[in-house]
Coordinates of N, CA and C in Angstrom, one line a residue:
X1 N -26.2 4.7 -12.4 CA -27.4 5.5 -12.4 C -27.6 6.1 -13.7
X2 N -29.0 6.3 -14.2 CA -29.0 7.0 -15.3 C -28.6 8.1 -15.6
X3 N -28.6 8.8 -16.8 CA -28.2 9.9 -16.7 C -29.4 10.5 -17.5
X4 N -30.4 10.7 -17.2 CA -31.7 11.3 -17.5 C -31.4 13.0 -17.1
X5 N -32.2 13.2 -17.6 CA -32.4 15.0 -17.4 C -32.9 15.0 -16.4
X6 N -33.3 14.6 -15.6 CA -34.5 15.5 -14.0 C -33.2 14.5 -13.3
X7 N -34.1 14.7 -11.5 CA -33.4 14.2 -11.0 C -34.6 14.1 -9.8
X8 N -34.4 12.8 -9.2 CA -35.3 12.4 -8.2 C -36.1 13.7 -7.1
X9 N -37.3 13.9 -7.1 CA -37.8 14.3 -6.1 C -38.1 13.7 -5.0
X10 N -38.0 14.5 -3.2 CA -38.2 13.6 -2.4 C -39.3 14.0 -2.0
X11 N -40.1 15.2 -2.3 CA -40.6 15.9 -1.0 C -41.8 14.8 -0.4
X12 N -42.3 13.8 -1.4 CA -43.4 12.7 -0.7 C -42.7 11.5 0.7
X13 N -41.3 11.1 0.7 CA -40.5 10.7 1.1 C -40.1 11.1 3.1
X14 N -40.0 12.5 2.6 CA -39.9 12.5 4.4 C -41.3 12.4 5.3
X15 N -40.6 12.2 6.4 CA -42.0 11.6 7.3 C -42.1 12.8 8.7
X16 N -40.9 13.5 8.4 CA -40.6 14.4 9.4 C -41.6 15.4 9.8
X17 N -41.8 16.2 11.3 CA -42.6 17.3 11.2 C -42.2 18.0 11.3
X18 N -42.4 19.4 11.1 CA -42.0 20.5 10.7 C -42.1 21.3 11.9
X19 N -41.3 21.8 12.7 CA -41.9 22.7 13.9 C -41.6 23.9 13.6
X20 N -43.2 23.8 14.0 CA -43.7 24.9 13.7 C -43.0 26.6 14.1
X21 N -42.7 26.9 15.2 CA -42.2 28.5 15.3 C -40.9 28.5 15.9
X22 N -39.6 27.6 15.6 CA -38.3 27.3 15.5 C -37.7 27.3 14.3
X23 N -37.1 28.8 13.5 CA -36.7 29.0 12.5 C -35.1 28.1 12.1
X24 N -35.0 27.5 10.4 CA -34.1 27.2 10.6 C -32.9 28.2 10.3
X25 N -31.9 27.7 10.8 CA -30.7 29.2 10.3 C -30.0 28.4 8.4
X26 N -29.6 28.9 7.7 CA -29.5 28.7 6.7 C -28.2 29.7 6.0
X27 N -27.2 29.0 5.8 CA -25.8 29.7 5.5 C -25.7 29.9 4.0
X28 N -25.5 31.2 3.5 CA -25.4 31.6 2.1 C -23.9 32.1 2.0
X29 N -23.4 32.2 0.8 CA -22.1 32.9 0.4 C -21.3 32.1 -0.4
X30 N -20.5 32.5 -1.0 CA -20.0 32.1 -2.2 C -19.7 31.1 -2.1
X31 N -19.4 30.0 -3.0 CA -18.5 29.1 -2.7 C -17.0 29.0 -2.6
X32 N -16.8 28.0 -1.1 CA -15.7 28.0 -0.7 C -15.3 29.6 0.8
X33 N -16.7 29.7 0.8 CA -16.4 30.4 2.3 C -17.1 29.8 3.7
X34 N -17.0 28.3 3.5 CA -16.6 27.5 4.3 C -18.2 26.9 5.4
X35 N -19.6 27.2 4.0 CA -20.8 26.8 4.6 C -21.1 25.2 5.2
X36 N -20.4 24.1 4.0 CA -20.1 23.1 4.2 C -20.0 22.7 5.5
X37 N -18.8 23.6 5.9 CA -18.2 23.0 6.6 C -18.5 23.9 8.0
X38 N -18.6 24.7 8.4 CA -19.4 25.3 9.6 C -21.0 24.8 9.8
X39 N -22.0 24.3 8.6 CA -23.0 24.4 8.7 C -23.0 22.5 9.8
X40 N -22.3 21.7 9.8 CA -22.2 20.4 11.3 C -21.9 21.2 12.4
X41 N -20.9 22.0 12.7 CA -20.1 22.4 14.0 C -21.6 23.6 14.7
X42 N -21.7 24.3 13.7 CA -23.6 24.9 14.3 C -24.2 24.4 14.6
X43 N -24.4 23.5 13.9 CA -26.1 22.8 14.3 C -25.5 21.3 15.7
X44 N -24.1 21.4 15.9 CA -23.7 20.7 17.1 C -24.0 21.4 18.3
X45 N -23.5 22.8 17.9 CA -23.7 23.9 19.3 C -25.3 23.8 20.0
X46 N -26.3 23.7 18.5 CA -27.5 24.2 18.6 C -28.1 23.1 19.4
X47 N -27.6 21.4 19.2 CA -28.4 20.1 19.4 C -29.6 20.1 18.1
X48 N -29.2 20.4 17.0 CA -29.9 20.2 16.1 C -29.1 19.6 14.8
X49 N -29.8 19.0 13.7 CA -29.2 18.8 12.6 C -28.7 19.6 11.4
X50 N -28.1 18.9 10.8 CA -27.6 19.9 9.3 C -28.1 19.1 8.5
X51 N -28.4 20.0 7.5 CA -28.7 19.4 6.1 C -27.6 20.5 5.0
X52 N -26.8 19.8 3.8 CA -26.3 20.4 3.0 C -26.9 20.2 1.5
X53 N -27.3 21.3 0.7 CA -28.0 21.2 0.2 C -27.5 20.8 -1.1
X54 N -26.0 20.9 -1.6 CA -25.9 20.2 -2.3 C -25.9 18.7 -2.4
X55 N -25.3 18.2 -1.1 CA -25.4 16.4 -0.8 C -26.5 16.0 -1.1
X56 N -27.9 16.9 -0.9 CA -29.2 16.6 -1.4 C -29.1 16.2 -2.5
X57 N -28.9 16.9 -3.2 CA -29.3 17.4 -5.2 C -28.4 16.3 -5.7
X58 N -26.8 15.8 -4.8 CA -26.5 14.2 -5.3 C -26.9 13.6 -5.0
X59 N -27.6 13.2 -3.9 CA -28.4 12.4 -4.0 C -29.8 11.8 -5.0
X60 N -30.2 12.9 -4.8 CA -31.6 13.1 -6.1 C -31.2 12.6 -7.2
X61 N -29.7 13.2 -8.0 CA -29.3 13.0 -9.4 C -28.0 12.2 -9.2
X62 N -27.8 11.1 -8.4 CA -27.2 10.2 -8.3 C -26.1 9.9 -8.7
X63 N -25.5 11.7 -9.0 CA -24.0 12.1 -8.5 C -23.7 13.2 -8.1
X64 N -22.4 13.3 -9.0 CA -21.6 14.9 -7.9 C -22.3 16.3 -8.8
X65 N -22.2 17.2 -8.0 CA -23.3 18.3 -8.4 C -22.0 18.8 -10.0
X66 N -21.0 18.7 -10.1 CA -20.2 18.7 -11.1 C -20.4 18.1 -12.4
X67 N -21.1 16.9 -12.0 CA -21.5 15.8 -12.8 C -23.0 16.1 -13.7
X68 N -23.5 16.7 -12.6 CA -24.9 17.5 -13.1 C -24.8 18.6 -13.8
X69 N -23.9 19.6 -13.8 CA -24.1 20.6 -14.3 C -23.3 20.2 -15.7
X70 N -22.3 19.3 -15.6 CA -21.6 19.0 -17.4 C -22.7 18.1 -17.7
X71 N -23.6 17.3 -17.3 CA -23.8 16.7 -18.3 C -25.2 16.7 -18.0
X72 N -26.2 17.5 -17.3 CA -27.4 17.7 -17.4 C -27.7 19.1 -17.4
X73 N -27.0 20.1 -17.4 CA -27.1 21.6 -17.2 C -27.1 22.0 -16.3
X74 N -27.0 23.5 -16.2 CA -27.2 24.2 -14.8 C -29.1 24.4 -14.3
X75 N -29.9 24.3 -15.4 CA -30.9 24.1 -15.4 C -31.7 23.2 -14.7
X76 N -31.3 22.0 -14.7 CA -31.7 21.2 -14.1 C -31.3 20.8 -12.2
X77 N -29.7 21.3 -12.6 CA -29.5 21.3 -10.8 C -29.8 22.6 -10.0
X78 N -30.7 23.6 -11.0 CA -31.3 24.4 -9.6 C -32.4 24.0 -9.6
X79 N -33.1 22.9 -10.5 CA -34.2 22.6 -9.9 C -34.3 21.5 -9.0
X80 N -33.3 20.6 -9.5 CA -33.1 19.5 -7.9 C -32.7 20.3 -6.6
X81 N -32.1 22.0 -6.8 CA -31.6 22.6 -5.5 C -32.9 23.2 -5.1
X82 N -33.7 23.5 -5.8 CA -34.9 24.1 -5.3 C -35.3 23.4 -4.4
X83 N -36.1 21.7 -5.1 CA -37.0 20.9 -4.4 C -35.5 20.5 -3.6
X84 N -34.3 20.3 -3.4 CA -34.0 20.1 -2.0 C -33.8 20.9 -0.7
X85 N -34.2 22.3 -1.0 CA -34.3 23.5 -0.3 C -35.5 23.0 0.4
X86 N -36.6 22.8 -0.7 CA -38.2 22.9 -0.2 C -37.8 21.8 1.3
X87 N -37.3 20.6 0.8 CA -37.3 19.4 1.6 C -36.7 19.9 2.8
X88 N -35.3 20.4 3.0 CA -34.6 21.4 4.0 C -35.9 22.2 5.0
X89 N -36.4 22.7 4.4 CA -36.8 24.1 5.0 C -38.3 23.9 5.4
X90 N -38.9 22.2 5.0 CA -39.8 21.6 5.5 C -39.6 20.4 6.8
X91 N -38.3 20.6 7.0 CA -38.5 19.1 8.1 C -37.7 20.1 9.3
X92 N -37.7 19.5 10.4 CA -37.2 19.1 11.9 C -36.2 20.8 11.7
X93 N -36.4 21.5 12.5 CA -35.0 22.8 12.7 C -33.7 22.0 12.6
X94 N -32.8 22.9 11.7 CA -31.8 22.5 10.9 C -30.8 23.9 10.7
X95 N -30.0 23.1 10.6 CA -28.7 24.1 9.7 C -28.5 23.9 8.5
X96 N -28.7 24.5 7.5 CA -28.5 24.5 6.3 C -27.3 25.1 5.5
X97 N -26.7 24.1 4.5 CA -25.7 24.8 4.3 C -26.1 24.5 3.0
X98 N -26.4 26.0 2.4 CA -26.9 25.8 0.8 C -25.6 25.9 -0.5
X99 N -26.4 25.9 -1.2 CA -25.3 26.5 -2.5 C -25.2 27.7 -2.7
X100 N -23.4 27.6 -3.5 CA -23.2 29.5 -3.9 C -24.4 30.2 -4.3
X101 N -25.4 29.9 -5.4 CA -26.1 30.1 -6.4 C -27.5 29.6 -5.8
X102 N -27.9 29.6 -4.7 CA -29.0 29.6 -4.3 C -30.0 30.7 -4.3
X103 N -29.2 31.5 -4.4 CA -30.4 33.1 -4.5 C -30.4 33.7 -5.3
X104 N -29.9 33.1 -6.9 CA -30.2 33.4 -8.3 C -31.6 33.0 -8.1
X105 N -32.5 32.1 -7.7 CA -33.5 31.8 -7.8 C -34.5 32.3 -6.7
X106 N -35.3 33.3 -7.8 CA -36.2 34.2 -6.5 C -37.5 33.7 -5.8
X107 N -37.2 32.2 -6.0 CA -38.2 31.3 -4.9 C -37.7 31.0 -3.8
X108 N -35.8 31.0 -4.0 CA -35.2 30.4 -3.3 C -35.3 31.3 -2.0
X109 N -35.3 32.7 -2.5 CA -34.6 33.4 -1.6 C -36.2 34.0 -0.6
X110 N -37.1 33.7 -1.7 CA -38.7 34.0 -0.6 C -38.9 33.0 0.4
X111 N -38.1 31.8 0.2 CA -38.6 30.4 0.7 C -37.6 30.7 2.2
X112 N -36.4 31.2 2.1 CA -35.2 31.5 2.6 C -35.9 32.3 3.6
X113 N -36.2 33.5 3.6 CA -36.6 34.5 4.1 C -37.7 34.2 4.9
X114 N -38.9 33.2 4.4 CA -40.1 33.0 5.2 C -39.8 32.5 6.2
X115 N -38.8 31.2 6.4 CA -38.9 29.7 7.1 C -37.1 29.9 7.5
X116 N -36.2 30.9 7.5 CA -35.0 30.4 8.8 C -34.6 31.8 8.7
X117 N -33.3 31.8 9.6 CA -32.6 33.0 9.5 C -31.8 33.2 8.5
X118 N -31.4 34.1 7.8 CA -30.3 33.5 6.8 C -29.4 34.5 7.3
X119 N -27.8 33.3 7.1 CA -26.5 34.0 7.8 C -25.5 34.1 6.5
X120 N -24.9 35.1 6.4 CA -24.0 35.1 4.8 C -22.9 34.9 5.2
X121 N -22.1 34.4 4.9 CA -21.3 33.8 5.6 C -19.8 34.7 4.1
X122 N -19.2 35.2 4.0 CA -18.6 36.8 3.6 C -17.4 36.6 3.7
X123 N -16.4 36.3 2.8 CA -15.4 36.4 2.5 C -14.4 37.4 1.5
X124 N -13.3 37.8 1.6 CA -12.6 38.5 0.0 C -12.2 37.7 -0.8
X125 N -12.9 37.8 -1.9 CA -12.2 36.7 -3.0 C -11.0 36.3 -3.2
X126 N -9.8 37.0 -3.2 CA -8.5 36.4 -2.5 C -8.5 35.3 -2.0
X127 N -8.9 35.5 -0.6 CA -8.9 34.0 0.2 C -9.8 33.5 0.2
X128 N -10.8 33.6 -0.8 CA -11.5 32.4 -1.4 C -11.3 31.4 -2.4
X129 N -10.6 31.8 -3.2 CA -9.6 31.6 -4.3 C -8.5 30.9 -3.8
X130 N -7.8 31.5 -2.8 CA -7.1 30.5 -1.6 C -7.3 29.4 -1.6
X131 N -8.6 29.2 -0.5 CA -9.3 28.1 0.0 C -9.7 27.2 -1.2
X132 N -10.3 27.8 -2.7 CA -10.6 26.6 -3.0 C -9.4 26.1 -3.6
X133 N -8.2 26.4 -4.4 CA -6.8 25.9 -4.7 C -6.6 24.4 -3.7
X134 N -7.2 25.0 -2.3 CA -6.3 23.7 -1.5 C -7.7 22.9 -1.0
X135 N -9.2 22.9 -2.3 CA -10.0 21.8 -1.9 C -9.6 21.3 -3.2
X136 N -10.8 19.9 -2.6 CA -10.3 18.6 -3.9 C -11.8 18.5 -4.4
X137 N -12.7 19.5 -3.9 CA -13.7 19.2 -4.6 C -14.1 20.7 -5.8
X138 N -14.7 19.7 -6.9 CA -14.8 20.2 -8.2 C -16.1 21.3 -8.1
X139 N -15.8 22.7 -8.8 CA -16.6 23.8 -8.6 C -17.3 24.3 -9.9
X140 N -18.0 23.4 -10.3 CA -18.8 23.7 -11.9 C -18.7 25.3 -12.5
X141 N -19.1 26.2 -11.4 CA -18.9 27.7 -11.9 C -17.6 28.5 -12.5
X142 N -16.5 27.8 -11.5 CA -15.5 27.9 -11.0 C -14.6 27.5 -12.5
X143 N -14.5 28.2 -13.6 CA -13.4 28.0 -14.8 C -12.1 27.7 -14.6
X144 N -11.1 27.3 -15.6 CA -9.8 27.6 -15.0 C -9.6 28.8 -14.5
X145 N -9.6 30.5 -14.6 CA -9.8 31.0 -14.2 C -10.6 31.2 -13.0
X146 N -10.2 30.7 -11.3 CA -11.1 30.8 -10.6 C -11.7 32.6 -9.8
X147 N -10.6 33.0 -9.9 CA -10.4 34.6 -9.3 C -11.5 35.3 -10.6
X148 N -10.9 35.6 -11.5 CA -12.4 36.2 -12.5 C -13.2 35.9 -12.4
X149 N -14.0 34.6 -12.3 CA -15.1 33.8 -12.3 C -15.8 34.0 -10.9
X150 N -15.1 34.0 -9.9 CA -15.3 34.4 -8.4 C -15.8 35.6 -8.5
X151 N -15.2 36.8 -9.2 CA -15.1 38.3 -8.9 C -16.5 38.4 -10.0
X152 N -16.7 37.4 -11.1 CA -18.1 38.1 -11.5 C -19.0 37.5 -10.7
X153 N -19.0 36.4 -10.1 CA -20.2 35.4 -9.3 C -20.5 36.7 -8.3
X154 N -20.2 37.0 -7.1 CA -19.5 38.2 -6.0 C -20.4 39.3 -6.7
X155 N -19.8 39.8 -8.2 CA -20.6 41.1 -8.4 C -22.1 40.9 -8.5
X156 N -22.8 39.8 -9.3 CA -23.6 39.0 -9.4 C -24.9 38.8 -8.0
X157 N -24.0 38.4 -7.3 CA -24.6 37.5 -6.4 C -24.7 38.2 -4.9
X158 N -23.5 39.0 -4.3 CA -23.5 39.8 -3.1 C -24.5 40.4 -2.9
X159 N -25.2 41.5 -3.7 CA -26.5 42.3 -3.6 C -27.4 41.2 -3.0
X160 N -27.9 40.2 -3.8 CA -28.6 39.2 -3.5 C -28.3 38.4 -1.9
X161 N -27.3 38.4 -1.7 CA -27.0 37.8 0.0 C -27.2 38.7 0.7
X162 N -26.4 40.1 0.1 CA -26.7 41.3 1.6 C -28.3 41.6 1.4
X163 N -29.6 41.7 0.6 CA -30.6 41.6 0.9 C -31.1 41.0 1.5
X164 N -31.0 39.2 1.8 CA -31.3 38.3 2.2 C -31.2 38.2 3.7
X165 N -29.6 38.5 4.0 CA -29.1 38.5 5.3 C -30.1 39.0 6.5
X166 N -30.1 37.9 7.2 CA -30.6 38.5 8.8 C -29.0 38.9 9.3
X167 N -28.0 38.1 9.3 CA -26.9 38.4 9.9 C -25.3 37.6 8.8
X168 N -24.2 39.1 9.1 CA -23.2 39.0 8.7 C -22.1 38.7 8.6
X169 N -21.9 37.6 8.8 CA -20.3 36.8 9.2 C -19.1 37.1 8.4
X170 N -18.5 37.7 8.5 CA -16.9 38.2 7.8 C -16.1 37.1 8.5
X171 N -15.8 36.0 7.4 CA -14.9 34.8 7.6 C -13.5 34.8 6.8
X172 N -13.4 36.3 6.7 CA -11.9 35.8 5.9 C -11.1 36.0 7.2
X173 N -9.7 35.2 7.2 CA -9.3 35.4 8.1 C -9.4 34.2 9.5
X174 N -10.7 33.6 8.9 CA -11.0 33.0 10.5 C -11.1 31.5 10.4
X175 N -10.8 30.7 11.3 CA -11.1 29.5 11.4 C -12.7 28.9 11.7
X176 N -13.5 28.1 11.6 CA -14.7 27.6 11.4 C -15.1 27.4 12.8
X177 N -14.2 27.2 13.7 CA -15.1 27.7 15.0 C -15.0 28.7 15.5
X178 N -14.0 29.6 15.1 CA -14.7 31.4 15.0 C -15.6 31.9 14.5
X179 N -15.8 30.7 13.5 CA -16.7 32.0 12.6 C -18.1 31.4 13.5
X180 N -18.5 30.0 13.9 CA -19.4 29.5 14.7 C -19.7 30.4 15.9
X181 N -18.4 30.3 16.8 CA -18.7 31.5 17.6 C -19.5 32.8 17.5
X182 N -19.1 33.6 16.2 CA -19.4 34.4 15.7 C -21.3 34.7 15.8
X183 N -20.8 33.3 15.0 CA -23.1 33.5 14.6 C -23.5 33.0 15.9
X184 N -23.0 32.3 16.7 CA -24.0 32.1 18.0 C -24.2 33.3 18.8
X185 N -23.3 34.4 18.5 CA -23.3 35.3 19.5 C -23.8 36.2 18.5
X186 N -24.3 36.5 17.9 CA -24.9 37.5 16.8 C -26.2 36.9 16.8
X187 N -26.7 35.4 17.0 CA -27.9 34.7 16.7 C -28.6 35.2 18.3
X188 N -27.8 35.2 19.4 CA -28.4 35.2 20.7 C -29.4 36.5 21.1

């Protein structure tokens, strides 16, 4: 694939309709508090789909969101995360599991707020820093240093989730279908 600066847009591409007054729910929080990976086991409970918003943006730029930010900027992959937000939050009710860094962008977070519920999904950086040690996937933000880099993203970025939040999931501590439990019974 090339390695051009942009990265494919789809939004002419889907054929999907959008229904109309079934909000999607949409999982925010740092990375590595486990949106990935709760945002299938949700939308199983719900009988709806997931969409993860990074898998989008590789797809668009036709690799790993790692790959985009060394060698096309960070610039460019929040704008493949935008337009794959837009594409998210335009088709069929969904579970979204977005990026850490989704609500640095204050379209993201109007777009968030208009069209699903947003769930923060809230961890202590400790055992975030934990969790990612024992993933194999690569965290662009994430320096050698992942605990400092954590602890300024967190200062950064929390204000911006707890604004955002319809509802609050404290997942340290918990397994992924606790924390599912959690939001179905907070969502009810």
């Amino acid at each position: 694939h090339s390695s051009s600066t942009s990265c494919r847009s789809s939004s002419s591409e889907r054929s999907v309709v959008p229904v109309e007054n079934d909000a999607h729910v949409a999982l925010v929080g740092l990375s590595g508090t486990g949106k990935s990976t709760v945002a299938p086991l949700l939308a199983s409970r719900f009988g709806i789909h997931h969409v993860d918003v990074d898998e989008q943006v590789e797809a668009r730029c036709g690799t790993d969101v790692a790959t985009v930010f060394a060698a096309r900027g960070e610039a460019v992959f929040r704008r493949a995360e935008h337009d794959a937000l837009i594409d998210a939050l335009g088709g069929d009710r969904s579970v979204i599991a977005t990026g850490g860094g989704v609500v640095v962008d204050p379209r993201n977070r109007d777009l968030l707020r208009a069209r699903s519920v947003v769930v923060w999904l809230r961890a202590d950086v400790a055992e975030i820093v934990d969790r990612l040690d024992r993933s194999s996937v690569r965290r662009p933000l994430l320096a050698e240093d992942a605990g400092s880099s954590l602890r300024r993203l967190a200062e950064a970025r929390e204000p911006l989730y707890r604004e955002l939040a319809d509802v609050v999931v404290d997942v340290t501590d918990r397994g992924p279908q606790q924390v599912v439990d959690q939001i179905v019974d907070a969502l009810r």
